[in-house]
Coordinates of C-alpha atoms in Angstrom, one line a residue:
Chain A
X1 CA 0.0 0.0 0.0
X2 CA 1.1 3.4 -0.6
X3 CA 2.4 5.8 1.9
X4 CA 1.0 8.8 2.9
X5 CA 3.7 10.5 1.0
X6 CA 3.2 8.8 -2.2
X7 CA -0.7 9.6 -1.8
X8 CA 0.5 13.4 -1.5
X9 CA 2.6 12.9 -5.3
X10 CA -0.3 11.0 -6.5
X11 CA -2.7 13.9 -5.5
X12 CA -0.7 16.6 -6.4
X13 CA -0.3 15.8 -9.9
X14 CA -4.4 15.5 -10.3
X15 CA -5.8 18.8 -11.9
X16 CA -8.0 20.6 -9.5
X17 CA -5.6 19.9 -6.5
X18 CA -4.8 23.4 -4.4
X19 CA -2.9 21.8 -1.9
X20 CA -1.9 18.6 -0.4
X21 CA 0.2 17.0 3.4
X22 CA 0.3 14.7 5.1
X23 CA -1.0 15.8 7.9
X24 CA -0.3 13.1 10.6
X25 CA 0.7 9.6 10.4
X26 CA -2.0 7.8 8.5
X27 CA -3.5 10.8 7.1
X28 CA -3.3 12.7 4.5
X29 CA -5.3 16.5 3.5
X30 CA -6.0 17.6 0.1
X31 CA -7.9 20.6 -0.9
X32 CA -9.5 20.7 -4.0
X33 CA -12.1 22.8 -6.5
X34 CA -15.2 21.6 -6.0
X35 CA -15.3 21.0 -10.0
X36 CA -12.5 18.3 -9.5
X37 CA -14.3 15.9 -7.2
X38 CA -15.6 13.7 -9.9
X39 CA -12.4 13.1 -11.6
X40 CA -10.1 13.1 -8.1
X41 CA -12.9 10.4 -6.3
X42 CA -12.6 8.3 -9.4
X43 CA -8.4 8.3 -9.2
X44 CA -9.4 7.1 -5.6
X45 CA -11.3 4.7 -6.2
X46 CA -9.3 3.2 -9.1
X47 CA -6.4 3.4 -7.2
X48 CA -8.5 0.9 -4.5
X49 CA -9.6 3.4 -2.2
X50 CA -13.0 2.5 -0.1
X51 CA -15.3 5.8 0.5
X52 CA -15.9 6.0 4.4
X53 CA -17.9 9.7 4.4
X54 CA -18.7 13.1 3.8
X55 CA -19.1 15.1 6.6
X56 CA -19.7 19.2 6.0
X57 CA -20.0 22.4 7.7
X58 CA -21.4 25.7 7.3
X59 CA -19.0 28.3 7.2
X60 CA -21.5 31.4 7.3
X61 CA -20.7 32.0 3.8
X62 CA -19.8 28.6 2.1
X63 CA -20.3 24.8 3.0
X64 CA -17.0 23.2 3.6
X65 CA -17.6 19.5 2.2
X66 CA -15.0 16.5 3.3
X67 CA -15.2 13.6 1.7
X68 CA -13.3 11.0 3.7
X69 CA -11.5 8.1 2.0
X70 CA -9.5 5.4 3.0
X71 CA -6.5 3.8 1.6
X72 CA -5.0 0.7 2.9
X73 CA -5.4 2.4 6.5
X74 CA -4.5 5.9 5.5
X75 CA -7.4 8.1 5.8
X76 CA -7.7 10.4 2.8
X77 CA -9.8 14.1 3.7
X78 CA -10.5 15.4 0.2
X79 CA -11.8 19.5 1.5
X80 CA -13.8 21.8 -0.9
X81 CA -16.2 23.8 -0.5
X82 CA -19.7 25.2 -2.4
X83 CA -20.8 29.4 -2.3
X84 CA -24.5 29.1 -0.7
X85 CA -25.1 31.7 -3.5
X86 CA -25.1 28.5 -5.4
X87 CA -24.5 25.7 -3.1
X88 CA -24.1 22.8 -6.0
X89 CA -21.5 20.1 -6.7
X90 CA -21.6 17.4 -9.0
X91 CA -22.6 13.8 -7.4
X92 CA -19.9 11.0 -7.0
X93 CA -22.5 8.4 -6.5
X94 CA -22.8 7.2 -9.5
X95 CA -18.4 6.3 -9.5
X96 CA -19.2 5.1 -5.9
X97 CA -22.3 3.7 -4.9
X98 CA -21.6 4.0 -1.1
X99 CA -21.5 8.2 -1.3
X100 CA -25.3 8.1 -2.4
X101 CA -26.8 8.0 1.2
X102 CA -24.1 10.0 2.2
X103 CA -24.8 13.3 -0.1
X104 CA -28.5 13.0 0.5
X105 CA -27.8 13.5 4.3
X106 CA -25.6 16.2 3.1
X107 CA -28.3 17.8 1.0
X108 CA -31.5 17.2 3.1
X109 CA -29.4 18.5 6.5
X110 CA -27.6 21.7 4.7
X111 CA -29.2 22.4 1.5
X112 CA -26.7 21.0 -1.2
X113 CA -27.7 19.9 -4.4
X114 CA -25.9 16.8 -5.4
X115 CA -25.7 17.2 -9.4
X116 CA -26.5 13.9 -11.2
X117 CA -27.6 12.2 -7.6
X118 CA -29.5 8.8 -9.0
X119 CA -32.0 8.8 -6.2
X120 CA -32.2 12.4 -5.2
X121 CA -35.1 12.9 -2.3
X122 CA -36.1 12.7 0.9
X123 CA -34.2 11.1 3.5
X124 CA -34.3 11.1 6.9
X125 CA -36.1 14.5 8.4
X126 CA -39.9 13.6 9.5
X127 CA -42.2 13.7 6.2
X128 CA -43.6 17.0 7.1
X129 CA -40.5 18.7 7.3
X130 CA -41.0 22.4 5.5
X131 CA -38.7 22.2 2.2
X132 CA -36.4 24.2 2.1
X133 CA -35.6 24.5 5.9
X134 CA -32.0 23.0 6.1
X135 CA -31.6 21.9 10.1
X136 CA -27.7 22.2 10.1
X137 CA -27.6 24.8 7.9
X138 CA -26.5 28.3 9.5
X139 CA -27.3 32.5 8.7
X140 CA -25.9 33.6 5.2
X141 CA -23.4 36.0 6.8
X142 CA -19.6 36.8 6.9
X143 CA -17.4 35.7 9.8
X144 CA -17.5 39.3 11.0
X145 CA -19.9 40.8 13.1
X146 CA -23.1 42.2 11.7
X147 CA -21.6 46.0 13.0
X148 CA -17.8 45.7 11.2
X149 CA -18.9 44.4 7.7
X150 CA -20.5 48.1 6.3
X151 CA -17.0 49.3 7.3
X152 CA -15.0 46.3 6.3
X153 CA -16.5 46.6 2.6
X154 CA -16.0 49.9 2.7
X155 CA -12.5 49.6 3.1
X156 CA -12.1 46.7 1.1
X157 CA -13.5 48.9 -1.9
X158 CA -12.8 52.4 -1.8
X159 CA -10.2 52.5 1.2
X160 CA -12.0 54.6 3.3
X161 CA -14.2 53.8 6.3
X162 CA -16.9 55.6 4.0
X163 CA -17.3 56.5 0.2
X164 CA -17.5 60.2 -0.4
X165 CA -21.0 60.8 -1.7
X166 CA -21.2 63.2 -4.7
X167 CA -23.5 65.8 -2.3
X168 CA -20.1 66.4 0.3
X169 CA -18.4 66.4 -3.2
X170 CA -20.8 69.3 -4.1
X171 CA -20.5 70.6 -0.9
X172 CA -16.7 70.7 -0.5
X173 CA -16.2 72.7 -3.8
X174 CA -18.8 75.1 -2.6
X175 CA -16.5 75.3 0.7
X176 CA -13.5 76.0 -1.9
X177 CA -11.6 72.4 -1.4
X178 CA -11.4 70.0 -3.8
X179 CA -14.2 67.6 -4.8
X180 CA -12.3 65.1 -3.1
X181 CA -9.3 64.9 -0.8
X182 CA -6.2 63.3 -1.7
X183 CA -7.4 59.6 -0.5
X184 CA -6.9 56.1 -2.1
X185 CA -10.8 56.4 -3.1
X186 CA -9.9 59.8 -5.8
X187 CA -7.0 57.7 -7.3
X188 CA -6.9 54.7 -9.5
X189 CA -3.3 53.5 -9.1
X190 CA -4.0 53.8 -5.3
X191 CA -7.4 52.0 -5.5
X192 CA -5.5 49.0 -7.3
X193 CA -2.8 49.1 -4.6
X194 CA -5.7 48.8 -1.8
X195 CA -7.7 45.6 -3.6
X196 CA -3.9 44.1 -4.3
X197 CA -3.4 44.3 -0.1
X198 CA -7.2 42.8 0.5
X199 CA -5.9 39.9 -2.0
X200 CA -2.9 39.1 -0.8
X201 CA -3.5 39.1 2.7
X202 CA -7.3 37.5 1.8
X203 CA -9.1 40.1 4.3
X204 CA -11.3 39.8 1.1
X205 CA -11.9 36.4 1.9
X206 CA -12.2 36.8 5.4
X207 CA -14.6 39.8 4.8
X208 CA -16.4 37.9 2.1
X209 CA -15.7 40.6 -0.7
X210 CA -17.6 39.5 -4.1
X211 CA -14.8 41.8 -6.2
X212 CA -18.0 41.8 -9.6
X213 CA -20.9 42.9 -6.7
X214 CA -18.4 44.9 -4.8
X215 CA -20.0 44.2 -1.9
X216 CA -19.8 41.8 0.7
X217 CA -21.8 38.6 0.9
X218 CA -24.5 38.2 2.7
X219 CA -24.0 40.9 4.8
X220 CA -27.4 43.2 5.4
Chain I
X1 CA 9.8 76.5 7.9
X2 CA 8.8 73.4 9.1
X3 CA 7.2 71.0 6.8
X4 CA 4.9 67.8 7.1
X5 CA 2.5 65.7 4.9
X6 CA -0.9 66.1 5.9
X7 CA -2.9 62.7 6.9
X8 CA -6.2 64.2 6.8
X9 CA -7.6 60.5 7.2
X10 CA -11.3 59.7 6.4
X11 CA -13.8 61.4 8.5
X12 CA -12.4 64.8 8.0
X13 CA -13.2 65.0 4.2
X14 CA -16.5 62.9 4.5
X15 CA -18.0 64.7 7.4
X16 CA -16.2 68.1 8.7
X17 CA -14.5 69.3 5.6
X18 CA -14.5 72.7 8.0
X19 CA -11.6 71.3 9.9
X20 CA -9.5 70.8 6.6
X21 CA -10.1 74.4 5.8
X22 CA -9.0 75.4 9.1
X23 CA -5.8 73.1 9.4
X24 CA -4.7 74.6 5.7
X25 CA -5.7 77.9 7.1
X26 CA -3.7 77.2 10.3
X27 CA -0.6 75.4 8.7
X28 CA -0.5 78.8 6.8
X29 CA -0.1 81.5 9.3
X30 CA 2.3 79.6 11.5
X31 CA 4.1 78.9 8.7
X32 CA 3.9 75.5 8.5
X33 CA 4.3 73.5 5.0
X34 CA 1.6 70.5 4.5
X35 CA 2.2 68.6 2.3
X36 CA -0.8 66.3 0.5
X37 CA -0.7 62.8 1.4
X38 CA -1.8 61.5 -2.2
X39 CA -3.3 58.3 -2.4
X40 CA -3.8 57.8 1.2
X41 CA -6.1 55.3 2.3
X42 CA -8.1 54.8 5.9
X43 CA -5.3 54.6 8.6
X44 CA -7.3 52.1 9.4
X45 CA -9.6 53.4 11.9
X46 CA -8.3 51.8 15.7
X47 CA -11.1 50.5 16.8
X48 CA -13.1 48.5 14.3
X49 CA -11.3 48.1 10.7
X50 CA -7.5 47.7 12.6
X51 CA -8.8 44.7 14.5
X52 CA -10.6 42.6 11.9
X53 CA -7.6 41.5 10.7
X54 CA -4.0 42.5 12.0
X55 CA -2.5 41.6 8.4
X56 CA -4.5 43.8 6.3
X57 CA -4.9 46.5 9.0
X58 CA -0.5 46.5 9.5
X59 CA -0.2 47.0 6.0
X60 CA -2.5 49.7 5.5
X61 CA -0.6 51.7 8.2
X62 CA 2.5 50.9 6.6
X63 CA 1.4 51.9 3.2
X64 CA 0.3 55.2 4.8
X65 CA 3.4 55.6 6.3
X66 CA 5.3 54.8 3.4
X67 CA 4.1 57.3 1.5
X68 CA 5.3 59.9 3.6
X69 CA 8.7 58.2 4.0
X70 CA 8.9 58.6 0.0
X71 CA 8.2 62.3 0.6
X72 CA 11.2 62.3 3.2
X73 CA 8.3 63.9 5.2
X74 CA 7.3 63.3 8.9
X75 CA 3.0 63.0 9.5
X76 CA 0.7 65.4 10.6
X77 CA -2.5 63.9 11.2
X78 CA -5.5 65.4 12.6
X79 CA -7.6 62.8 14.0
X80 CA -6.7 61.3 17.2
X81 CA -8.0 57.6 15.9
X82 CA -5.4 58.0 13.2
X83 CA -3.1 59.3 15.4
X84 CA -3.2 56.0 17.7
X85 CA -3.3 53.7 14.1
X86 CA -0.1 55.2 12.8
X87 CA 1.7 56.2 15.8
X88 CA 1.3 52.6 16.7
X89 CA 1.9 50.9 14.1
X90 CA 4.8 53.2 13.4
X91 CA 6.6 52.1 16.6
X92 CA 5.8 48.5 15.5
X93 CA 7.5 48.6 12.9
X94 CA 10.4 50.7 14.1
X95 CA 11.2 48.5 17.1
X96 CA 10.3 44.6 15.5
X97 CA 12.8 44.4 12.5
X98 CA 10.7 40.6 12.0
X99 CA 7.2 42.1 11.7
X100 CA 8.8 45.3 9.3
X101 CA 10.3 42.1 7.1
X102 CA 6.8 40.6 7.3
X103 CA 4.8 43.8 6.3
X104 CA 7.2 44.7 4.0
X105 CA 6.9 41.5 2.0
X106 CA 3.4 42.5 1.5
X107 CA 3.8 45.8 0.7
X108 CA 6.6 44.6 -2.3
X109 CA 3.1 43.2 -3.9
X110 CA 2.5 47.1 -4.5
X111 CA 6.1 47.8 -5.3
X112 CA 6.3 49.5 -1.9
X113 CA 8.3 49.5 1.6
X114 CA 8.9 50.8 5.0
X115 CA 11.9 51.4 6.5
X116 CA 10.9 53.0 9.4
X117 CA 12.5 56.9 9.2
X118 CA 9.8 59.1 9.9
X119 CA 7.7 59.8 12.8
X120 CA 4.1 60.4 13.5
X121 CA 2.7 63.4 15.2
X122 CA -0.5 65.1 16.5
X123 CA -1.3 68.0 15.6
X124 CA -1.6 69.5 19.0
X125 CA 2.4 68.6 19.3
X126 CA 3.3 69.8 16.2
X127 CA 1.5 73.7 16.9
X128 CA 3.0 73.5 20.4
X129 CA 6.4 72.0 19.9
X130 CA 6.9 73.5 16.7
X131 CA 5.3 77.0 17.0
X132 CA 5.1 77.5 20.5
X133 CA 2.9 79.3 22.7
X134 CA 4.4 82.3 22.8
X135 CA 4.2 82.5 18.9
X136 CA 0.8 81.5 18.8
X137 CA -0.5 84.1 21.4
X138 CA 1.4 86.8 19.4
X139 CA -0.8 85.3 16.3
X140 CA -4.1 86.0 18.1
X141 CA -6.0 88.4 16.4
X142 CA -9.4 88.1 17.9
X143 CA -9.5 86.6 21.5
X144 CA -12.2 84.3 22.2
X145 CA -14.1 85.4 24.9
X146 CA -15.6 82.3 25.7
X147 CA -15.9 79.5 28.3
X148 CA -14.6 76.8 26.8
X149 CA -14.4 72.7 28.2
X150 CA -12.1 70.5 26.9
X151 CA -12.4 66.8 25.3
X152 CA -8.8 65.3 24.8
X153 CA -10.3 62.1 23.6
X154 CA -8.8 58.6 24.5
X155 CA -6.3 57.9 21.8
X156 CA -4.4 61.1 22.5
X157 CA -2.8 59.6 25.5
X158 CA -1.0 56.9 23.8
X159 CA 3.0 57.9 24.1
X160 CA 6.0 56.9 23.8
X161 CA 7.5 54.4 26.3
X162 CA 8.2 56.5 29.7
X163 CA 6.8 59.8 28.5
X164 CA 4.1 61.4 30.5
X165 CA 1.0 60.6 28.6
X166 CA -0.7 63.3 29.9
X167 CA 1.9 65.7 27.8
X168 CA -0.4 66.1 24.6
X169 CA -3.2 67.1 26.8
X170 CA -1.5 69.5 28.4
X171 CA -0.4 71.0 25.1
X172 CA -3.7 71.0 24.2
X173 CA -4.9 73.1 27.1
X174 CA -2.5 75.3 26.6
X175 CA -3.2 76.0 22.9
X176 CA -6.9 76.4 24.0
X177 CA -5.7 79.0 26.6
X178 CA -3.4 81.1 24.4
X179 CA -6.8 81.9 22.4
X180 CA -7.8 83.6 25.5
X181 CA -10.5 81.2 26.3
X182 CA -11.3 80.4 29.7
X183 CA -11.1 76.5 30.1
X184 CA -13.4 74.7 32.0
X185 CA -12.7 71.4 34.0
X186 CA -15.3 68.6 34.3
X187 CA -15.4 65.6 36.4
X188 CA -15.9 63.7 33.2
X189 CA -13.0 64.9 31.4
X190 CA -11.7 61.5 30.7
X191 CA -14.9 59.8 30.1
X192 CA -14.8 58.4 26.3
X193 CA -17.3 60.3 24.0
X194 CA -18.9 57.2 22.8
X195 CA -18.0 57.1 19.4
X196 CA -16.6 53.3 19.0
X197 CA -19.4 52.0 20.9
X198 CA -22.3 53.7 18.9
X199 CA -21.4 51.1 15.7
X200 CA -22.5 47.9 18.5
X201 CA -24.8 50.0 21.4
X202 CA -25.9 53.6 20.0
X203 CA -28.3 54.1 23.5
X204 CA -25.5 52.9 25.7
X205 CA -22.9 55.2 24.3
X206 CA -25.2 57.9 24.2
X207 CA -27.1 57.7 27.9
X208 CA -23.5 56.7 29.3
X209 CA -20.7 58.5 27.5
X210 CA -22.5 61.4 26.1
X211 CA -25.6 62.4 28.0
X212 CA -23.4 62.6 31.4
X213 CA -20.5 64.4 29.7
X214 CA -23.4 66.9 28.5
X215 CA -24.9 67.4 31.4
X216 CA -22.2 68.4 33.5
X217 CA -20.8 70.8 30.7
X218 CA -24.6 72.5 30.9
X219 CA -23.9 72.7 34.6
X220 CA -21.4 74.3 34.3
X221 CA -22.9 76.8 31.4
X222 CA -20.0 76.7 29.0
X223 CA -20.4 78.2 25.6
X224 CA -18.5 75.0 23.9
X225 CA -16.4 71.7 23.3
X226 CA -13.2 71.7 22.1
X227 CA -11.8 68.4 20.3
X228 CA -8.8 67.5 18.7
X229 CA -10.4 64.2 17.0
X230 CA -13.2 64.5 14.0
X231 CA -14.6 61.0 15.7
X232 CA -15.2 62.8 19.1
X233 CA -16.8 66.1 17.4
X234 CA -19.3 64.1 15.0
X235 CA -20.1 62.4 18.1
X236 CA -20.8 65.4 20.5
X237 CA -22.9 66.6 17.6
X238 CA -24.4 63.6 16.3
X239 CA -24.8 62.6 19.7
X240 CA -26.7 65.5 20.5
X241 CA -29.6 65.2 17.7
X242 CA -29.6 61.8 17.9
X243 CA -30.6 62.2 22.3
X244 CA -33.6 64.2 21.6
X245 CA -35.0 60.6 20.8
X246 CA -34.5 59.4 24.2
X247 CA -35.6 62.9 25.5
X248 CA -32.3 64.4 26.8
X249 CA -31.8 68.0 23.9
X250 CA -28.1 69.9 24.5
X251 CA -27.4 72.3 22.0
X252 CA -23.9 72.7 23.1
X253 CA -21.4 73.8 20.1
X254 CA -18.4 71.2 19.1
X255 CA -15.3 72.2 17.4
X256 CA -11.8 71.3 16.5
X257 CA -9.0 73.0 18.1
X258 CA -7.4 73.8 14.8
X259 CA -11.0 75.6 13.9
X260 CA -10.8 77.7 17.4
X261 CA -7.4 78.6 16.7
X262 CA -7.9 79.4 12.8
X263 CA -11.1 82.0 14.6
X264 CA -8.8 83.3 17.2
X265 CA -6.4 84.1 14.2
X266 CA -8.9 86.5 12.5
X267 CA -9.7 83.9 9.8
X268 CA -13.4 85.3 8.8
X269 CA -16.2 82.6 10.0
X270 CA -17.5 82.3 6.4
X271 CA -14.3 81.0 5.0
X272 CA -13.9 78.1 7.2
X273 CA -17.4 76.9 6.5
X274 CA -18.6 76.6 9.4
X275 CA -21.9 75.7 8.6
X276 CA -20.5 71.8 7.7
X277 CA -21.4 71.5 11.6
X278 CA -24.5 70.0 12.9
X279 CA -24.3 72.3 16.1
X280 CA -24.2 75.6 16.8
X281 CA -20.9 76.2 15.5
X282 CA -21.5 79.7 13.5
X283 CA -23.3 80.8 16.3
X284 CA -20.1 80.5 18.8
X285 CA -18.3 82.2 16.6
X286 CA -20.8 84.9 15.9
X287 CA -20.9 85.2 19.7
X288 CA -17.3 84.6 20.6
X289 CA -15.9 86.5 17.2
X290 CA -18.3 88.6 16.3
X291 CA -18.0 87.3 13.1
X292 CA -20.6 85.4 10.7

C-alpha cells in the first residue's frame, strides 16, 4: 500500500488539486475545486480506495464538504467547498455507490444539491418537514460581526471607512476644497494598490468581498 | 519652515470638511508647509477596521506611512484615531525588525516598503512643539471670549515608552488657553465620548458616555467643546440630535481645536465653512468673534 507520501505525489499531480500534506501519520489533506471531485474520487477509487464519508460544515458563507477516504489504512480528507449563493457540486454516487446516502444526508441537512444524484429525495427528516428549511444549515453571513462588515466593505472597496457621496463632493467645492481629498478612493493607481493588499492578505476572503458585486456577501 | 504631509484620514473630508479648511488655514499663518498625502487610504480606523484583521490593517498603516517616507516627510494627522493607528503601528515597525520584514513583503506586492524613518505626530504637538505658545499668542487676532471645556479624547494619550501621557493634553490646554478662552474642568473629562461603541450599542454610548459628559458641561454653562479628533466632534454633535429621541436635547457647540485657533487668528467665520457642523458652531463664533 502506498504511503502517505506517495498519496500526497499522486494527489498533487491531479488537476483541481490546491494543496496537499500529510498531515499526521496515516492521514493525508488535500484541498480541491469543487469541480475536480468527480475526476479526483474516481483516481481514488481506481487506485482501490474504499469511500468511508462526507461530513460538511457551514462556514457562514460557504459549505465546507470533506469527503473521507481510506487507503490501505491511511485516511484520505479530500476539503472543498460550495458558495450558498449557489451551493451545488456534482454527485460521485454514480463512481461510488456507497457516497449516495451519504450526499443525500448532506443535502437534506444543509441544502446541497448533489448534481446527477441517481435517487435524489427525501431522507431522513420527519415527512412534514417544510422544504427548504436545512436543520444544520447556519445564517448567510460573513465571519465578521453584523456591525464591522459596512465598514469592512468599505474599506475593502474604496479605502476609506466611507465612500464620499457626490452631495459632500458638491458641498466641498462650494466650501472651496477640492471635490475630493487626496485619498486612495480619488486615485486609481492607489485604488489597485488597496484591492492588491485585501488579495494578498485575503481580508477579502475573510470579509467575504464579491470583487463583480463589490459588496460583501450576505451581509445586510 | 517646518514641513509635514498632511494625513487628513477619512472622516475629515467625508463629514467636517470645516476642519480641513482650518488646518490649511492654520498650517499657513504659522508657517507650517503641509504637504498632500496622495493616495492615502483609511489609517485604518483603531477601533473597528485595525482589529478585523491584524495583516491587512498592518499593512495599510504601513502603506500610509510609506508614503510619507517617500516624501522624506514626517506626519501630521488630525484625527486622534489615526493618530493612535499610525503612531502605533509606526513604533511596531520601528522596534520589530521581524514584523517590518513581514509587512514589508506585503507591501513589495505594490512595489512599496517601510523602512521605518519618519515619525508620527498630533497636531496638537506639532503647533506646540513646533510653533510655540508664545508665537501662537502673538498670532491672536481676535481673542475668544468664551468658556470653553475641553475633550482630549482617548487615543491622544497613547505615548511613547516613559513619557508622560498626559503631555499632549497638556499642550492642548494650553493651545486652547493662548486663544484667550477660559477653560473649564469637568469631572468627566476623561470619560470616552462614545463614538466606538455607537457602531454595537448607540443608546449605551449615548445615555453613558455622552448624556453625562453633557450634562455636567450644561452645569457648568460653557459656551462650547473643544476636540482634537473629528470622531469625538461628530459624536458630540451627532450625539446630541440623535438624544432628543430618548428625551435628553443639549445644544452645546463642538469644534476642533485647529478651527478655534484658525477663529482666534482672525480667519473670517464664512471661509472656514462653518456651517458643515450640525451644532451651533457659527453661532459660537458669531458670539465669541463677532464674526458670521
Amino acid at each position: 500500500m502506498p504511503s502517505g507520501a506517495e498519496i500526497v505525489e499522486r494527489l498533487k499531480s491531479e488537476a483541481g488539486v490546491l494543496s496537499a500534506g500529510v498531515e499526521r501519520e496515516r492521514k493525508v489533506s488535500a484541498a480541491i475545486e469543487s469541480a475536480a471531485i468527480q475526476n479526483i474520487a474516481q483516481t481514488l477509487f481506481n487506485s482501490g480506495a474504499r469511500f468511508v464519508i462526507i461530513a460538511a460544515a457551514d462556514k457562514g458563507l460557504d459549505i465546507d464538504l470533506l469527503y473521507h477516504f481510506d487507503l490501505g489504512g491511511t485516511l484520505i480528507v479530500l476539503q472543498t467547498s460550495v458558495a450558498k449563493e449557489a451551493p451545488e457540486i456534482e454527485s460521485i454516487a454514480e463512481l461510488v455507490p456507497a457516497a449516495e446516502w451519504a450526499e443525500k444526508e448532506v443535502a437534506e441537512l444543509f441544502g446541497v444539491n448533489f448534481r446527477g444524484h441517481p435517487k435524489p429525495g427525501h431522507f431522513q427528516l420527519p415527512d412534514d418537514w417544510p422544504t427548504g428549511d436545512y436543520p444544520l444549515g447556519k445564517p448567510f453571513k460573513p465571519k465578521l460581526p453584523d456591525e464591522i462588515c459596512p465598514v469592512a466593505e468599505s474599506i475593502t472597496s474604496v479605502g476609506a471607512t466611507a465612500p464620499l457621496t457626490p452631495l459632500m463632493q458638491r458641498k466641498r467645492e462650494e466650501a472651496g476644497l477640492p471635490a475630493q481629498p487626496p485619498a486612495s478612493y480619488s486615485d486609481e493607481a492607489s485604488l489597485r494598490e488597496v484591492h492588491e493588499l485585501a488579495r494578498y492578505t485575503e481580508f477579502d476572503k475573510l470579509a467575504g468581498y464579491d470583487w463583480k458585486k463589490k459588496k460583501l456577501r450576505g451581509s445586510r | 519652515m517646518k514641513k509635514y504631509a498632511v494625513f487628513l484620514g477619512c472622516l475629515i473630508p467625508q463629514r467636517l470638511p470645516s476642519v480641513e479648511l482650518a488646518a490649511r488655514k492654520v498650517f499657513e499663518l504659522t508657517n507650517i508647509e503641509a504637504v498632500d498625502l496622495e493616495g492615502y487610504t483609511c489609517c485604518p480606523d483603531p477601533i473597528l477596521a485595525r482589529l478585523m484583521d491584524r495583516k491587512m490593517g498592518l499593512s495599510l498603516a504601513a502603506r500610509n506611512l510609506s508614503l510619507a517616507e517617500k516624501l522624506g516627510l514626517d506626519l501630521v494627522v488630525l484625527c486622534n484615531g489615526c493618530y493612535e493607528t499610525l503612531f502605533e503601528g509606526n513604533e511596531s515597525l520601528k522596534h520589530e525588525p521581524e514584523l517590518r520584514r513581514e509587512v514589508n513583503e506585503t507591501l513589495a506586492r505594490i512595489g512599496r516598503s517601510y523602512e521605518g524613518k519618519i515619525d508620527v505626530n498630533h497636531v496638537v504637538e506639532v503647533l506646540y512643539e513646533d510653533v510655540g505658545i508664545e508665537r501662537i499668542k502673538k498670532l491672536v487676532r481676535r481673542p475668544i471670549r468664551a468658556k470653553l471645556v475641553i475633550h482630549p479624547g482617548c487615543h491622544l494619550f497613547r505615548e511613547h515608552e516613559g513619557v508622560d501621557i498626559w503631555r499632549k493634553i497638556r499642550q492642548l490646554e494650553e493651545l486652547v488657553l493662548a486663544t484667550g478662552a477660559e477653560v473649564v474642568h469637568s469631572k468627566l473629562d476623561r470619560l470616552c465620548c462614545g463614538f466606538p461603541t455607537m457602531a454595537v450599542n448607540e443608546e449605551l454610548a449615548l445615555k453613558q458616555n455622552l448624556q453625562p459628559k453633557l450634562e455636567c458641561y450644561q452645569h457648568a454653562g460653557v459656551d462650547g467643546v473643544v476636540v482634537c479628533c473629528p470622531a469625538c466632534g461628530v459624536q458630540f454633535e451627532t450625539g446630541q440630535v440623535l438624544l432628543r429621541k430618548y428625551g435628553a436635547r443639549f445644544n452645546i457647540p463642538c469644534l476642533h481645536v485647529v478651527e478655534l485657533l484658525a477663529l482666534a487668528f482672525g480667519v473670517p467665520a464664512r471661509e472656514l465653512a462653518l456651517g458643515f457642523h450640525r451644532s451651533p458652531v457659527p453661532q459660537l463664533a458669531a458670539k465669541v468673534v463677532g464674526d458670521v
